[in-house]
């Protein structure tokens, strides 16, 4: 299978866009320029679309148009995706590793995706960019992410470090402290909770995006 064919196959299965650097890491292709050339060729042939992502890097996606909010999964937005990338980068700096979205195949054949993991699967991360108070359904979503971390970790050896990354103190309140059963459960299950400080302009854009979603 050629590099171009591998790129198309990967993008088709992943369901989202990836920049050249990410593709090179995910497909273990070196030099990175090989990915760049393959993606340019695929673009000329009309197989994929290349556009500038939130961080300024060129993103490769299947199809002829840039993804819009209406085509993203429920609850997702460009602002949230950009913020989660920042969260992963900041968490990676604190943990001393590079974190990227990762699909993991369990021993039972179930494929599951985590928001972030290092190359050797020694760290698994779920990130949540929500700002402000948390509604019951949103709290359940975070706890569902925590359950996923525990489950996937139980299938790996050595067992990886599990980290839940949030980006707002108010949003993190139900998962921190001494009197919250959710916080106690996370501690007992070995899940660390990190609160990452986002730039003010990113926070403002997130709040605007949340207002659009919940109005």
mmCIF file of C-alpha atoms in Angstrom:
data_model
loop_
_atom_site.group_PDB
_atom_site.id
_atom_site.type_symbol
_atom_site.label_atom_id
_atom_site.label_comp_id
_atom_site.label_asym_id
_atom_site.label_seq_id
_atom_site.Cartn_x
_atom_site.Cartn_y
_atom_site.Cartn_z
ATOM 1 C CA UNK A 1 0.000 0.000 0.000
ATOM 2 C CA UNK A 2 1.425 3.394 -1.002
ATOM 3 C CA UNK A 3 1.720 6.325 1.408
ATOM 4 C CA UNK A 4 -1.138 8.061 -0.395
ATOM 5 C CA UNK A 5 -3.344 4.987 -0.035
ATOM 6 C CA UNK A 6 -2.460 4.713 3.659
ATOM 7 C CA UNK A 7 -3.335 8.381 4.169
ATOM 8 C CA UNK A 8 -6.744 7.959 2.496
ATOM 9 C CA UNK A 9 -7.464 4.804 4.459
ATOM 10 C CA UNK A 10 -6.513 6.452 7.760
ATOM 11 C CA UNK A 11 -8.528 9.626 7.105
ATOM 12 C CA UNK A 12 -11.570 7.601 6.042
ATOM 13 C CA UNK A 13 -11.500 5.566 9.248
ATOM 14 C CA UNK A 14 -10.708 8.435 11.621
ATOM 15 C CA UNK A 15 -13.613 10.619 10.546
ATOM 16 C CA UNK A 16 -11.774 13.924 11.095
ATOM 17 C CA UNK A 17 -8.975 16.037 9.693
ATOM 18 C CA UNK A 18 -5.267 15.617 10.551
ATOM 19 C CA UNK A 19 -2.318 17.863 9.750
ATOM 20 C CA UNK A 20 0.840 16.584 8.046
ATOM 21 C CA UNK A 21 2.798 16.232 11.301
ATOM 22 C CA UNK A 22 0.013 14.225 12.939
ATOM 23 C CA UNK A 23 -0.331 11.966 9.901
ATOM 24 C CA UNK A 24 3.412 11.321 9.836
ATOM 25 C CA UNK A 25 3.322 10.285 13.517
ATOM 26 C CA UNK A 26 0.167 8.190 13.235
ATOM 27 C CA UNK A 27 1.365 6.366 10.114
ATOM 28 C CA UNK A 28 5.009 6.207 11.234
ATOM 29 C CA UNK A 29 6.216 7.807 7.994
ATOM 30 C CA UNK A 30 9.607 9.488 7.737
ATOM 31 C CA UNK A 31 10.546 11.968 6.423
ATOM 32 C CA UNK A 32 7.454 14.099 7.051
ATOM 33 C CA UNK A 33 7.869 15.578 3.558
ATOM 34 C CA UNK A 34 6.643 12.249 2.147
ATOM 35 C CA UNK A 35 3.268 12.861 3.805
ATOM 36 C CA UNK A 36 3.177 16.432 2.515
ATOM 37 C CA UNK A 37 3.825 15.314 -1.053
ATOM 38 C CA UNK A 38 1.266 12.514 -0.858
ATOM 39 C CA UNK A 39 -1.416 14.848 0.502
ATOM 40 C CA UNK A 40 -0.717 17.486 -2.161
ATOM 41 C CA UNK A 41 -1.087 14.793 -4.822
ATOM 42 C CA UNK A 42 -4.351 13.557 -3.309
ATOM 43 C CA UNK A 43 -5.642 17.136 -3.200
ATOM 44 C CA UNK A 44 -4.855 17.658 -6.893
ATOM 45 C CA UNK A 45 -6.703 14.446 -7.698
ATOM 46 C CA UNK A 46 -9.730 15.594 -5.709
ATOM 47 C CA UNK A 47 -9.538 12.899 -3.026
ATOM 48 C CA UNK A 48 -9.057 15.226 -0.072
ATOM 49 C CA UNK A 49 -9.265 18.861 0.936
ATOM 50 C CA UNK A 50 -6.463 20.830 2.617
ATOM 51 C CA UNK A 51 -7.329 23.858 4.748
ATOM 52 C CA UNK A 52 -5.784 25.954 7.503
ATOM 53 C CA UNK A 53 -6.731 24.709 10.973
ATOM 54 C CA UNK A 54 -7.203 26.744 14.188
ATOM 55 C CA UNK A 55 -3.490 26.477 15.049
ATOM 56 C CA UNK A 56 -2.401 27.645 11.586
ATOM 57 C CA UNK A 57 -1.324 24.205 10.354
ATOM 58 C CA UNK A 58 -2.668 22.747 7.115
ATOM 59 C CA UNK A 59 -5.255 20.057 7.860
ATOM 60 C CA UNK A 60 -6.102 17.177 5.509
ATOM 61 C CA UNK A 61 -9.690 15.940 5.379
ATOM 62 C CA UNK A 62 -11.709 13.648 3.165
ATOM 63 C CA UNK A 63 -14.117 15.486 0.865
ATOM 64 C CA UNK A 64 -14.113 18.803 -0.892
ATOM 65 C CA UNK A 65 -15.102 21.251 1.818
ATOM 66 C CA UNK A 66 -13.855 22.294 5.208
ATOM 67 C CA UNK A 67 -15.808 20.698 8.092
ATOM 68 C CA UNK A 68 -18.470 22.937 9.616
ATOM 69 C CA UNK A 69 -20.038 22.871 13.058
ATOM 70 C CA UNK A 70 -23.191 21.238 11.659
ATOM 71 C CA UNK A 71 -21.125 18.268 10.422
ATOM 72 C CA UNK A 72 -19.302 17.754 13.722
ATOM 73 C CA UNK A 73 -20.441 15.389 16.460
ATOM 74 C CA UNK A 74 -23.092 16.702 18.825
ATOM 75 C CA UNK A 75 -21.590 19.066 21.403
ATOM 76 C CA UNK A 76 -18.468 19.732 19.329
ATOM 77 C CA UNK A 77 -17.398 23.031 17.796
ATOM 78 C CA UNK A 78 -14.317 24.470 16.166
ATOM 79 C CA UNK A 79 -13.669 26.451 19.342
ATOM 80 C CA UNK A 80 -13.884 23.355 21.516
ATOM 81 C CA UNK A 81 -11.613 21.349 19.247
ATOM 82 C CA UNK A 82 -9.046 24.133 19.261
ATOM 83 C CA UNK A 83 -9.248 24.423 23.051
ATOM 84 C CA UNK A 84 -8.853 20.670 23.530
ATOM 85 C CA UNK A 85 -5.688 20.742 21.422
ATOM 86 C CA UNK A 86 -4.329 23.477 23.712
ATOM 87 C CA UNK A 87 -5.335 21.432 26.759
ATOM 88 C CA UNK A 88 -3.484 18.394 25.418
ATOM 89 C CA UNK A 89 -0.385 20.455 24.635
ATOM 90 C CA UNK A 90 -0.330 22.044 28.097
ATOM 91 C CA UNK A 91 -1.008 18.736 29.827
ATOM 92 C CA UNK A 92 1.718 17.092 27.763
ATOM 93 C CA UNK A 93 4.171 19.777 28.861
ATOM 94 C CA UNK A 94 3.265 19.150 32.512
ATOM 95 C CA UNK A 95 3.502 15.381 32.109
ATOM 96 C CA UNK A 96 6.659 15.489 30.011
ATOM 97 C CA UNK A 97 5.287 13.870 26.876
ATOM 98 C CA UNK A 98 3.480 14.529 23.606
ATOM 99 C CA UNK A 99 -0.265 13.775 23.693
ATOM 100 C CA UNK A 100 -2.354 13.063 20.595
ATOM 101 C CA UNK A 101 -5.786 11.545 19.936
ATOM 102 C CA UNK A 102 -5.420 7.785 19.755
ATOM 103 C CA UNK A 103 -7.552 4.811 18.787
ATOM 104 C CA UNK A 104 -6.846 1.711 20.864
ATOM 105 C CA UNK A 105 -7.826 -1.836 19.998
ATOM 106 C CA UNK A 106 -8.813 -3.821 23.105
ATOM 107 C CA UNK A 107 -8.141 -7.567 23.467
ATOM 108 C CA UNK A 108 -11.831 -8.240 22.768
ATOM 109 C CA UNK A 109 -11.610 -6.489 19.403
ATOM 110 C CA UNK A 110 -13.374 -3.268 20.416
ATOM 111 C CA UNK A 111 -11.765 -0.122 19.043
ATOM 112 C CA UNK A 112 -12.079 2.962 21.251
ATOM 113 C CA UNK A 113 -10.669 6.476 20.970
ATOM 114 C CA UNK A 114 -9.185 8.572 23.755
ATOM 115 C CA UNK A 115 -8.642 12.318 23.526
ATOM 116 C CA UNK A 116 -4.931 12.005 24.225
ATOM 117 C CA UNK A 117 -2.212 9.416 24.705
ATOM 118 C CA UNK A 118 1.541 9.290 24.394
ATOM 119 C CA UNK A 119 3.251 7.115 21.801
ATOM 120 C CA UNK A 120 3.894 4.232 24.208
ATOM 121 C CA UNK A 121 0.465 4.369 25.891
ATOM 122 C CA UNK A 122 1.920 5.145 29.305
ATOM 123 C CA UNK A 123 -0.516 8.077 29.712
ATOM 124 C CA UNK A 124 -4.207 8.217 28.743
ATOM 125 C CA UNK A 125 -6.088 11.519 28.824
ATOM 126 C CA UNK A 126 -9.660 12.679 28.414
ATOM 127 C CA UNK A 127 -10.035 16.440 27.904
ATOM 128 C CA UNK A 128 -13.071 18.667 28.422
ATOM 129 C CA UNK A 129 -13.061 22.320 27.444
ATOM 130 C CA UNK A 130 -16.384 23.340 29.023
ATOM 131 C CA UNK A 131 -16.491 26.696 30.811
ATOM 132 C CA UNK A 132 -18.733 27.519 33.766
ATOM 133 C CA UNK A 133 -21.216 25.590 35.869
ATOM 134 C CA UNK A 134 -21.877 21.949 35.023
ATOM 135 C CA UNK A 135 -25.326 20.511 34.358
ATOM 136 C CA UNK A 136 -26.190 16.961 35.504
ATOM 137 C CA UNK A 137 -25.956 15.538 31.965
ATOM 138 C CA UNK A 138 -22.536 17.158 31.531
ATOM 139 C CA UNK A 139 -21.325 15.706 34.829
ATOM 140 C CA UNK A 140 -22.431 12.286 33.633
ATOM 141 C CA UNK A 141 -20.491 12.824 30.386
ATOM 142 C CA UNK A 142 -17.269 13.467 32.311
ATOM 143 C CA UNK A 143 -17.832 10.432 34.517
ATOM 144 C CA UNK A 144 -18.455 8.365 31.389
ATOM 145 C CA UNK A 145 -15.068 9.537 30.097
ATOM 146 C CA UNK A 146 -13.537 8.481 33.410
ATOM 147 C CA UNK A 147 -15.117 5.026 33.104
ATOM 148 C CA UNK A 148 -13.608 4.725 29.637
ATOM 149 C CA UNK A 149 -10.152 5.549 31.003
ATOM 150 C CA UNK A 150 -10.447 2.908 33.730
ATOM 151 C CA UNK A 151 -11.698 0.280 31.301
ATOM 152 C CA UNK A 152 -9.032 0.861 28.650
ATOM 153 C CA UNK A 153 -6.284 1.049 31.272
ATOM 154 C CA UNK A 154 -7.326 -2.322 32.640
ATOM 155 C CA UNK A 155 -6.545 -3.896 29.247
ATOM 156 C CA UNK A 156 -3.006 -2.477 29.033
ATOM 157 C CA UNK A 157 0.223 -3.574 30.708
ATOM 158 C CA UNK A 158 1.889 -1.881 32.341
ATOM 159 C CA UNK A 159 -1.194 0.023 33.418
ATOM 160 C CA UNK A 160 -1.026 3.609 32.110
ATOM 161 C CA UNK A 161 -1.424 6.805 34.056
ATOM 162 C CA UNK A 162 -5.016 8.114 33.798
ATOM 163 C CA UNK A 163 -5.650 11.857 33.622
ATOM 164 C CA UNK A 164 -8.842 13.879 33.310
ATOM 165 C CA UNK A 165 -8.040 17.366 31.990
ATOM 166 C CA UNK A 166 -10.480 20.225 32.535
ATOM 167 C CA UNK A 167 -10.017 23.898 31.769
ATOM 168 C CA UNK A 168 -12.189 25.835 34.196
ATOM 169 C CA UNK A 169 -12.239 25.823 38.004
ATOM 170 C CA UNK A 170 -16.036 26.091 38.190
ATOM 171 C CA UNK A 171 -16.486 23.234 35.726
ATOM 172 C CA UNK A 172 -13.966 21.166 37.689
ATOM 173 C CA UNK A 173 -15.620 21.732 41.082
ATOM 174 C CA UNK A 174 -17.790 18.552 41.019
ATOM 175 C CA UNK A 175 -14.657 16.482 40.384
ATOM 176 C CA UNK A 176 -12.429 18.037 43.047
ATOM 177 C CA UNK A 177 -12.676 18.526 46.805
ATOM 178 C CA UNK A 178 -13.385 16.302 49.773
ATOM 179 C CA UNK A 179 -17.191 16.196 49.870
ATOM 180 C CA UNK A 180 -17.962 15.256 46.279
ATOM 181 C CA UNK A 181 -18.602 11.537 45.742
ATOM 182 C CA UNK A 182 -17.455 11.948 42.109
ATOM 183 C CA UNK A 183 -14.138 13.420 43.255
ATOM 184 C CA UNK A 184 -13.689 10.635 45.809
ATOM 185 C CA UNK A 185 -14.462 7.990 43.191
ATOM 186 C CA UNK A 186 -11.940 9.449 40.758
ATOM 187 C CA UNK A 187 -9.249 9.478 43.435
ATOM 188 C CA UNK A 188 -9.984 5.899 44.496
ATOM 189 C CA UNK A 189 -9.888 4.757 40.862
ATOM 190 C CA UNK A 190 -6.486 6.372 40.373
ATOM 191 C CA UNK A 191 -7.624 9.101 37.971
ATOM 192 C CA UNK A 192 -5.805 12.408 38.281
ATOM 193 C CA UNK A 193 -7.704 15.642 37.636
ATOM 194 C CA UNK A 194 -5.774 18.524 36.080
ATOM 195 C CA UNK A 195 -7.192 22.001 35.514
ATOM 196 C CA UNK A 196 -5.430 23.699 32.612
ATOM 197 C CA UNK A 197 -5.452 27.490 32.338
ATOM 198 C CA UNK A 198 -6.564 28.573 28.869
ATOM 199 C CA UNK A 199 -5.789 31.992 27.349
ATOM 200 C CA UNK A 200 -8.524 34.565 27.954
ATOM 201 C CA UNK A 201 -9.431 34.856 24.272
ATOM 202 C CA UNK A 202 -9.879 31.087 24.025
ATOM 203 C CA UNK A 203 -12.156 31.115 27.082
ATOM 204 C CA UNK A 204 -14.234 33.898 25.543
ATOM 205 C CA UNK A 205 -14.665 31.994 22.285
ATOM 206 C CA UNK A 206 -15.646 28.850 24.181
ATOM 207 C CA UNK A 207 -18.344 30.698 26.106
ATOM 208 C CA UNK A 208 -19.701 32.121 22.848
ATOM 209 C CA UNK A 209 -19.765 28.645 21.311
ATOM 210 C CA UNK A 210 -21.562 27.226 24.370
ATOM 211 C CA UNK A 211 -24.137 30.003 24.150
ATOM 212 C CA UNK A 212 -24.830 29.073 20.517
ATOM 213 C CA UNK A 213 -25.218 25.406 21.419
ATOM 214 C CA UNK A 214 -27.492 25.789 24.432
ATOM 215 C CA UNK A 215 -29.633 28.790 23.528
#
